[in-house]
mmCIF file of C-alpha atoms and ligand atoms in Angstrom:
data_model
loop_
_atom_site.group_PDB
_atom_site.id
_atom_site.type_symbol
_atom_site.label_atom_id
_atom_site.label_comp_id
_atom_site.label_asym_id
_atom_site.label_seq_id
_atom_site.Cartn_x
_atom_site.Cartn_y
_atom_site.Cartn_z
ATOM 1 C CA MET A 262 -5.489 0.042 26.852
ATOM 2 C CA LYS A 263 -1.932 -0.024 24.912
ATOM 3 C CA ALA A 264 -0.468 -3.309 23.370
ATOM 4 C CA ALA A 265 2.177 -4.334 25.506
ATOM 5 C CA GLY A 266 5.610 -3.042 24.490
ATOM 6 C CA LEU A 267 4.239 -0.245 22.060
ATOM 7 C CA ALA A 268 4.945 3.217 23.135
ATOM 8 C CA LYS A 269 2.607 4.990 21.132
ATOM 9 C CA PRO A 270 0.708 3.699 17.756
ATOM 10 C CA MET A 271 2.137 3.439 14.329
ATOM 11 C CA ARG A 272 1.505 6.608 12.449
ATOM 12 C CA ALA A 273 1.042 6.270 8.859
ATOM 13 C CA VAL A 274 0.067 7.903 5.387
ATOM 14 C CA ILE A 275 -1.735 5.720 3.106
ATOM 15 C CA LEU A 276 -0.898 6.159 -0.388
ATOM 16 C CA ALA A 277 -3.528 4.901 -3.038
ATOM 17 C CA SER A 278 -4.254 5.511 -6.937
ATOM 18 C CA GLY A 279 -7.651 3.840 -7.263
ATOM 19 C CA ASP A 280 -10.834 2.762 -5.389
ATOM 20 C CA GLY A 281 -9.294 2.697 -2.104
ATOM 21 C CA SER A 282 -11.115 -0.121 -0.935
ATOM 22 C CA ASN A 283 -8.290 -1.210 0.750
ATOM 23 C CA ALA A 284 -7.438 2.341 2.184
ATOM 24 C CA GLU A 285 -11.013 2.182 3.813
ATOM 25 C CA ALA A 286 -10.273 -1.435 5.376
ATOM 26 C CA ILE A 287 -6.853 0.373 6.966
ATOM 27 C CA VAL A 288 -8.836 3.350 8.203
ATOM 28 C CA GLN A 289 -11.450 0.995 9.756
ATOM 29 C CA TRP A 290 -8.634 -1.405 10.927
ATOM 30 C CA ALA A 291 -7.192 1.699 12.751
ATOM 31 C CA ARG A 292 -10.344 2.723 14.325
ATOM 32 C CA VAL A 293 -10.667 -0.491 16.083
ATOM 33 C CA ASN A 294 -7.118 -0.581 16.962
ATOM 34 C CA PRO A 295 -6.344 3.298 17.669
ATOM 35 C CA ASP A 296 -3.381 1.675 20.133
ATOM 36 C CA ARG A 297 -1.749 0.503 17.473
ATOM 37 C CA LEU A 298 -2.413 2.430 14.461
ATOM 38 C CA ALA A 299 -2.908 5.928 13.482
ATOM 39 C CA VAL A 300 -3.809 7.286 9.912
ATOM 40 C CA ALA A 301 -1.992 10.575 9.520
ATOM 41 C CA GLY A 302 -3.861 10.882 5.944
ATOM 42 C CA ILE A 303 -4.578 9.770 2.579
ATOM 43 C CA LEU A 304 -2.297 10.498 -0.446
ATOM 44 C CA THR A 305 -2.983 10.063 -3.996
ATOM 45 C CA ASP A 306 -1.394 10.885 -7.326
ATOM 46 C CA ASN A 307 -4.765 10.492 -9.309
ATOM 47 C CA PRO A 308 -7.543 12.999 -9.419
ATOM 48 C CA GLN A 309 -10.332 10.948 -10.328
ATOM 49 C CA ALA A 310 -9.299 8.112 -7.823
ATOM 50 C CA GLY A 311 -12.374 6.659 -5.686
ATOM 51 C CA VAL A 312 -10.110 7.248 -2.646
ATOM 52 C CA ILE A 313 -11.000 10.564 -2.514
ATOM 53 C CA GLN A 314 -14.621 10.215 -2.066
ATOM 54 C CA ARG A 315 -13.891 7.600 0.217
ATOM 55 C CA ALA A 316 -11.339 9.768 2.544
ATOM 56 C CA MET A 317 -14.402 12.741 2.631
ATOM 57 C CA ARG A 318 -16.847 10.133 3.925
ATOM 58 C CA LEU A 319 -14.563 8.701 6.342
ATOM 59 C CA GLU A 320 -13.271 12.077 7.418
ATOM 60 C CA VAL A 321 -9.549 11.314 6.690
ATOM 61 C CA SER A 322 -7.547 13.873 5.661
ATOM 62 C CA CYS A 323 -6.821 13.572 1.779
ATOM 63 C CA ARG A 324 -4.246 15.477 -0.617
ATOM 64 C CA CYS A 325 -3.794 14.713 -4.412
ATOM 65 C CA ILE A 326 -0.758 15.381 -5.885
ATOM 66 C CA PRO A 327 -0.665 14.481 -9.564
ATOM 67 C CA PHE A 328 2.497 13.227 -11.312
ATOM 68 C CA PRO A 329 3.741 16.542 -13.176
ATOM 69 C CA GLU A 330 2.945 16.921 -16.481
ATOM 70 C CA LYS A 331 5.840 17.230 -19.111
ATOM 71 C CA ASN A 332 6.604 20.500 -20.301
ATOM 72 C CA ALA A 333 8.985 22.705 -21.838
ATOM 73 C CA LEU A 334 11.095 23.273 -18.597
ATOM 74 C CA ILE A 335 11.002 19.644 -17.279
ATOM 75 C CA ARG A 336 10.965 17.152 -19.955
ATOM 76 C CA ASP A 337 13.039 14.380 -18.123
ATOM 77 C CA PHE A 338 10.908 11.629 -16.532
ATOM 78 C CA ALA A 339 13.387 11.361 -13.341
ATOM 79 C CA ALA A 340 13.473 15.177 -12.546
ATOM 80 C CA ARG A 341 9.607 14.896 -12.536
ATOM 81 C CA LYS A 342 9.423 11.780 -10.420
ATOM 82 C CA ARG A 343 11.722 13.859 -8.137
ATOM 83 C CA ILE A 344 9.549 16.732 -7.886
ATOM 84 C CA HIS A 345 6.528 14.553 -7.234
ATOM 85 C CA GLU A 346 8.433 12.671 -4.388
ATOM 86 C CA ASP A 347 9.360 16.027 -2.662
ATOM 87 C CA GLN A 348 5.981 17.162 -3.018
ATOM 88 C CA LEU A 349 4.671 14.117 -1.252
ATOM 89 C CA ASN A 350 7.527 14.151 1.298
ATOM 90 C CA GLU A 351 6.655 17.449 2.171
ATOM 91 C CA VAL A 352 2.987 16.635 3.192
ATOM 92 C CA ILE A 353 3.948 13.138 5.050
ATOM 93 C CA ALA A 354 6.788 15.288 7.117
ATOM 94 C CA ALA A 355 3.607 17.538 7.608
ATOM 95 C CA TRP A 356 1.202 15.097 8.852
ATOM 96 C CA GLY A 357 4.121 13.356 11.092
ATOM 97 C CA GLY A 358 3.961 10.257 8.725
ATOM 98 C CA GLU A 359 6.396 7.555 9.844
ATOM 99 C CA TRP A 360 5.161 4.657 8.073
ATOM 100 C CA LEU A 361 3.847 4.392 4.307
ATOM 101 C CA LEU A 362 1.210 2.069 3.737
ATOM 102 C CA LEU A 363 0.684 1.388 0.010
ATOM 103 C CA ALA A 364 -2.831 0.371 -0.976
ATOM 104 C CA GLY A 365 -3.189 0.365 -4.741
ATOM 105 C CA TYR A 366 -0.421 3.035 -5.344
ATOM 106 C CA MET A 367 0.508 2.847 -8.894
ATOM 107 C CA ARG A 368 3.993 4.121 -8.911
ATOM 108 C CA ILE A 369 7.345 2.815 -8.032
ATOM 109 C CA LEU A 370 9.042 4.580 -5.120
ATOM 110 C CA SER A 371 12.706 5.769 -6.012
ATOM 111 C CA ARG A 372 15.451 4.375 -3.877
ATOM 112 C CA ASP A 373 16.220 8.320 -2.658
ATOM 113 C CA PHE A 374 12.287 8.501 -1.403
ATOM 114 C CA LEU A 375 12.685 5.048 0.256
ATOM 115 C CA SER A 376 15.412 6.259 1.931
ATOM 116 C CA GLN A 377 13.960 9.023 3.946
ATOM 117 C CA PHE A 378 12.278 6.110 5.937
ATOM 118 C CA ILE A 379 14.137 4.859 8.784
ATOM 119 C CA VAL A 380 15.157 1.225 7.719
ATOM 120 C CA THR A 381 13.523 -1.671 9.861
ATOM 121 C CA ALA A 382 15.899 -4.140 12.023
ATOM 122 C CA GLY A 383 15.764 -6.529 9.033
ATOM 123 C CA GLY A 384 16.955 -4.071 6.739
ATOM 124 C CA SER A 385 13.640 -2.839 4.802
ATOM 125 C CA TYR A 386 11.709 0.345 4.957
ATOM 126 C CA ARG A 387 9.322 1.411 6.730
ATOM 127 C CA VAL A 388 6.713 0.817 3.783
ATOM 128 C CA VAL A 389 4.151 -1.689 3.506
ATOM 129 C CA ASN A 390 2.488 -2.950 0.405
ATOM 130 C CA ILE A 391 -0.378 -5.183 -0.782
ATOM 131 C CA HIS A 392 -0.138 -7.222 -3.805
ATOM 132 C CA PRO A 393 -2.754 -9.585 -5.416
ATOM 133 C CA SER A 394 -0.763 -12.743 -5.780
ATOM 134 C CA LEU A 395 1.064 -15.255 -4.018
ATOM 135 C CA LEU A 396 4.740 -13.594 -4.418
ATOM 136 C CA PRO A 397 7.103 -14.329 -5.704
ATOM 137 C CA GLU A 398 4.720 -15.552 -8.458
ATOM 138 C CA PHE A 399 3.165 -12.898 -10.476
ATOM 139 C CA PRO A 400 4.869 -9.818 -9.414
ATOM 140 C CA GLY A 401 3.945 -6.587 -11.108
ATOM 141 C CA LYS A 402 0.723 -4.969 -12.942
ATOM 142 C CA ASP A 403 -2.391 -7.034 -13.607
ATOM 143 C CA ALA A 404 -1.328 -10.081 -11.327
ATOM 144 C CA LEU A 405 -4.735 -11.204 -10.820
ATOM 145 C CA ARG A 406 -5.373 -11.302 -14.254
ATOM 146 C CA ARG A 407 -2.364 -12.820 -15.416
ATOM 147 C CA ALA A 408 -2.994 -15.722 -12.879
ATOM 148 C CA PHE A 409 -6.467 -16.332 -14.009
ATOM 149 C CA ASP A 410 -5.355 -16.355 -17.896
ATOM 150 C CA ALA A 411 -2.397 -18.865 -16.876
ATOM 151 C CA GLY A 412 -5.062 -21.086 -15.722
ATOM 152 C CA ALA A 413 -4.113 -21.008 -12.173
ATOM 153 C CA GLU A 414 -6.006 -23.209 -9.824
ATOM 154 C CA ARG A 415 -5.431 -20.840 -7.016
ATOM 155 C CA SER A 416 -4.126 -17.359 -6.708
ATOM 156 C CA GLY A 417 -3.499 -15.323 -3.421
ATOM 157 C CA ILE A 418 -2.651 -12.001 -1.751
ATOM 158 C CA THR A 419 0.457 -10.854 0.071
ATOM 159 C CA VAL A 420 1.565 -8.208 2.490
ATOM 160 C CA HIS A 421 5.111 -7.232 2.475
ATOM 161 C CA LEU A 422 7.624 -4.561 3.646
ATOM 162 C CA VAL A 423 8.976 -2.811 0.680
ATOM 163 C CA ASP A 424 12.862 -2.977 -0.770
ATOM 164 C CA GLU A 425 13.939 -1.298 -3.888
ATOM 165 C CA GLY A 426 12.501 -4.313 -6.173
ATOM 166 C CA VAL A 427 9.145 -4.389 -7.730
ATOM 167 C CA ASP A 428 6.729 -6.544 -5.289
ATOM 168 C CA THR A 429 9.901 -7.834 -3.404
ATOM 169 C CA GLY A 430 10.871 -7.453 0.101
ATOM 170 C CA PRO A 431 9.902 -9.598 3.363
ATOM 171 C CA ILE A 432 6.419 -11.227 3.218
ATOM 172 C CA ILE A 433 4.255 -10.112 6.163
ATOM 173 C CA VAL A 434 1.638 -12.066 5.900
ATOM 174 C CA GLN A 435 -0.087 -14.126 2.835
ATOM 175 C CA GLU A 436 -3.059 -16.224 2.084
ATOM 176 C CA SER A 437 -4.368 -18.358 -0.985
ATOM 177 C CA PHE A 438 -7.963 -18.408 -2.123
ATOM 178 C CA PRO A 439 -8.924 -20.973 -4.904
ATOM 179 C CA ARG A 440 -10.516 -20.649 -8.345
ATOM 180 C CA LEU A 441 -13.641 -22.546 -8.461
ATOM 181 C CA PRO A 442 -15.143 -24.233 -10.958
ATOM 182 C CA GLY A 443 -17.255 -21.873 -13.462
ATOM 183 C CA ASP A 444 -15.408 -18.847 -12.128
ATOM 184 C CA ASP A 445 -15.370 -15.944 -14.509
ATOM 185 C CA PHE A 446 -12.476 -13.549 -14.068
ATOM 186 C CA ALA A 447 -14.801 -10.994 -11.630
ATOM 187 C CA ALA A 448 -15.777 -14.221 -9.254
ATOM 188 C CA PHE A 449 -12.153 -14.841 -8.951
ATOM 189 C CA ALA A 450 -11.182 -11.464 -8.569
ATOM 190 C CA ALA A 451 -14.209 -10.567 -6.107
ATOM 191 C CA ARG A 452 -12.674 -13.655 -4.033
ATOM 192 C CA GLY A 453 -9.409 -11.981 -3.703
ATOM 193 C CA ARG A 454 -11.099 -8.763 -2.682
ATOM 194 C CA GLN A 455 -12.295 -10.080 0.399
ATOM 195 C CA VAL A 456 -9.075 -11.636 1.453
ATOM 196 C CA GLU A 457 -7.404 -8.546 0.875
ATOM 197 C CA HIS A 458 -9.531 -6.426 3.044
ATOM 198 C CA ARG A 459 -8.813 -8.984 6.298
ATOM 199 C CA LEU A 460 -5.271 -9.455 4.943
ATOM 200 C CA TYR A 461 -4.092 -5.908 5.503
ATOM 201 C CA GLY A 462 -5.384 -5.880 8.910
ATOM 202 C CA GLN A 463 -3.703 -8.911 9.527
ATOM 203 C CA ALA A 464 -0.322 -7.612 8.499
ATOM 204 C CA LEU A 465 -0.723 -4.399 10.714
ATOM 205 C CA ALA A 466 -1.759 -6.526 13.493
ATOM 206 C CA LYS A 467 1.509 -8.750 13.290
ATOM 207 C CA LEU A 468 3.953 -5.461 12.230
ATOM 208 C CA THR A 469 2.626 -3.544 15.730
ATOM 209 C CA GLY A 470 2.272 -6.615 17.676
ATOM 210 C CA PRO A 471 4.464 -6.513 20.884
ATOM 211 C CA GLU A 472 6.829 -9.035 19.500
ATOM 212 C CA HIS A 473 7.665 -6.850 16.610
ATOM 213 C CA HIS A 474 7.861 -3.348 18.029
ATOM 214 C CA GLN A 475 6.692 -1.963 14.816
ATOM 215 C CA GLY A 476 9.070 -3.673 11.898
ATOM 216 C CA ALA A 477 11.643 -5.630 13.673
ATOM 217 C CA LEU A 478 10.250 -8.660 11.236
HETATM 218 C C1 GRF B 26 -5.613 -4.492 -4.834
HETATM 219 O O1 GRF B 26 -5.938 -5.039 -5.597
HETATM 220 C C2 GRF B 26 -4.328 -4.123 -4.366
HETATM 221 O O2 GRF B 26 -4.060 -5.447 -4.471
HETATM 222 C C3 GRF B 26 -3.284 -3.573 -5.584
HETATM 223 O O3 GRF B 26 -4.215 -2.513 -6.099
HETATM 224 C C4 GRF B 26 -5.454 -2.846 -5.975
HETATM 225 C C5 GRF B 26 -6.022 -1.773 -5.333
HETATM 226 O O4 GRF B 26 -7.443 -1.649 -4.994
HETATM 227 N N1 GRF B 26 -2.107 -3.592 -5.328
HETATM 228 P P1 GRF B 26 -8.229 -0.705 -3.896
HETATM 229 O O5 GRF B 26 -8.049 0.394 -4.767
HETATM 230 O O6 GRF B 26 -7.911 -0.776 -2.558
HETATM 231 O O7 GRF B 26 -9.868 -1.098 -4.119
#
């Protein structure tokens, strides 16, 4: 049965650079909610990424497009970034990806790249990101580690729409979790992981729900 108000499921490509546990959680959510989300494939920039094995196990299409190395012809970072994003775009178009779901993708997407995606009614792109902090606290890399080192009594996970900033953009869902007495960083991070895997699904439910019509947040 289709969700009321939705003509077809959101067709999305997942971008991931690492282990891919969030990518797997998204794929599993899509399997339970085929009327809401279709995962067209997974793209990674990292040939060593665990997400590649996960994609094979899950039988989801996966392509690895490494960031071009500096060479005598293309030294400039911006030029290499353009080439990389053009390559990503080619696959996303071939797969018919309408939305991007970032799940531990470790590169900042350029304004030109983002502008390929039709903006939502709220003025953001059709691109979703998960970040391990209670944004706007601790944007950027190693957010959980920095919260832990700062002695924070709680941290959290945020799923948000992407705009041109780093870890900015309208928040879809956010959930906090505590740092318990005696926690080392591993215990604290593991608690965050559990929240992450649940929260991406919650965000997708909200985003594809009849009240939002895929992005009118
Ligand atoms: C997660 O902590 C996510 O919040 C962050 O990168 C990590 C990716 O983990 N953006 P995984 O590759 O999904 O396991």
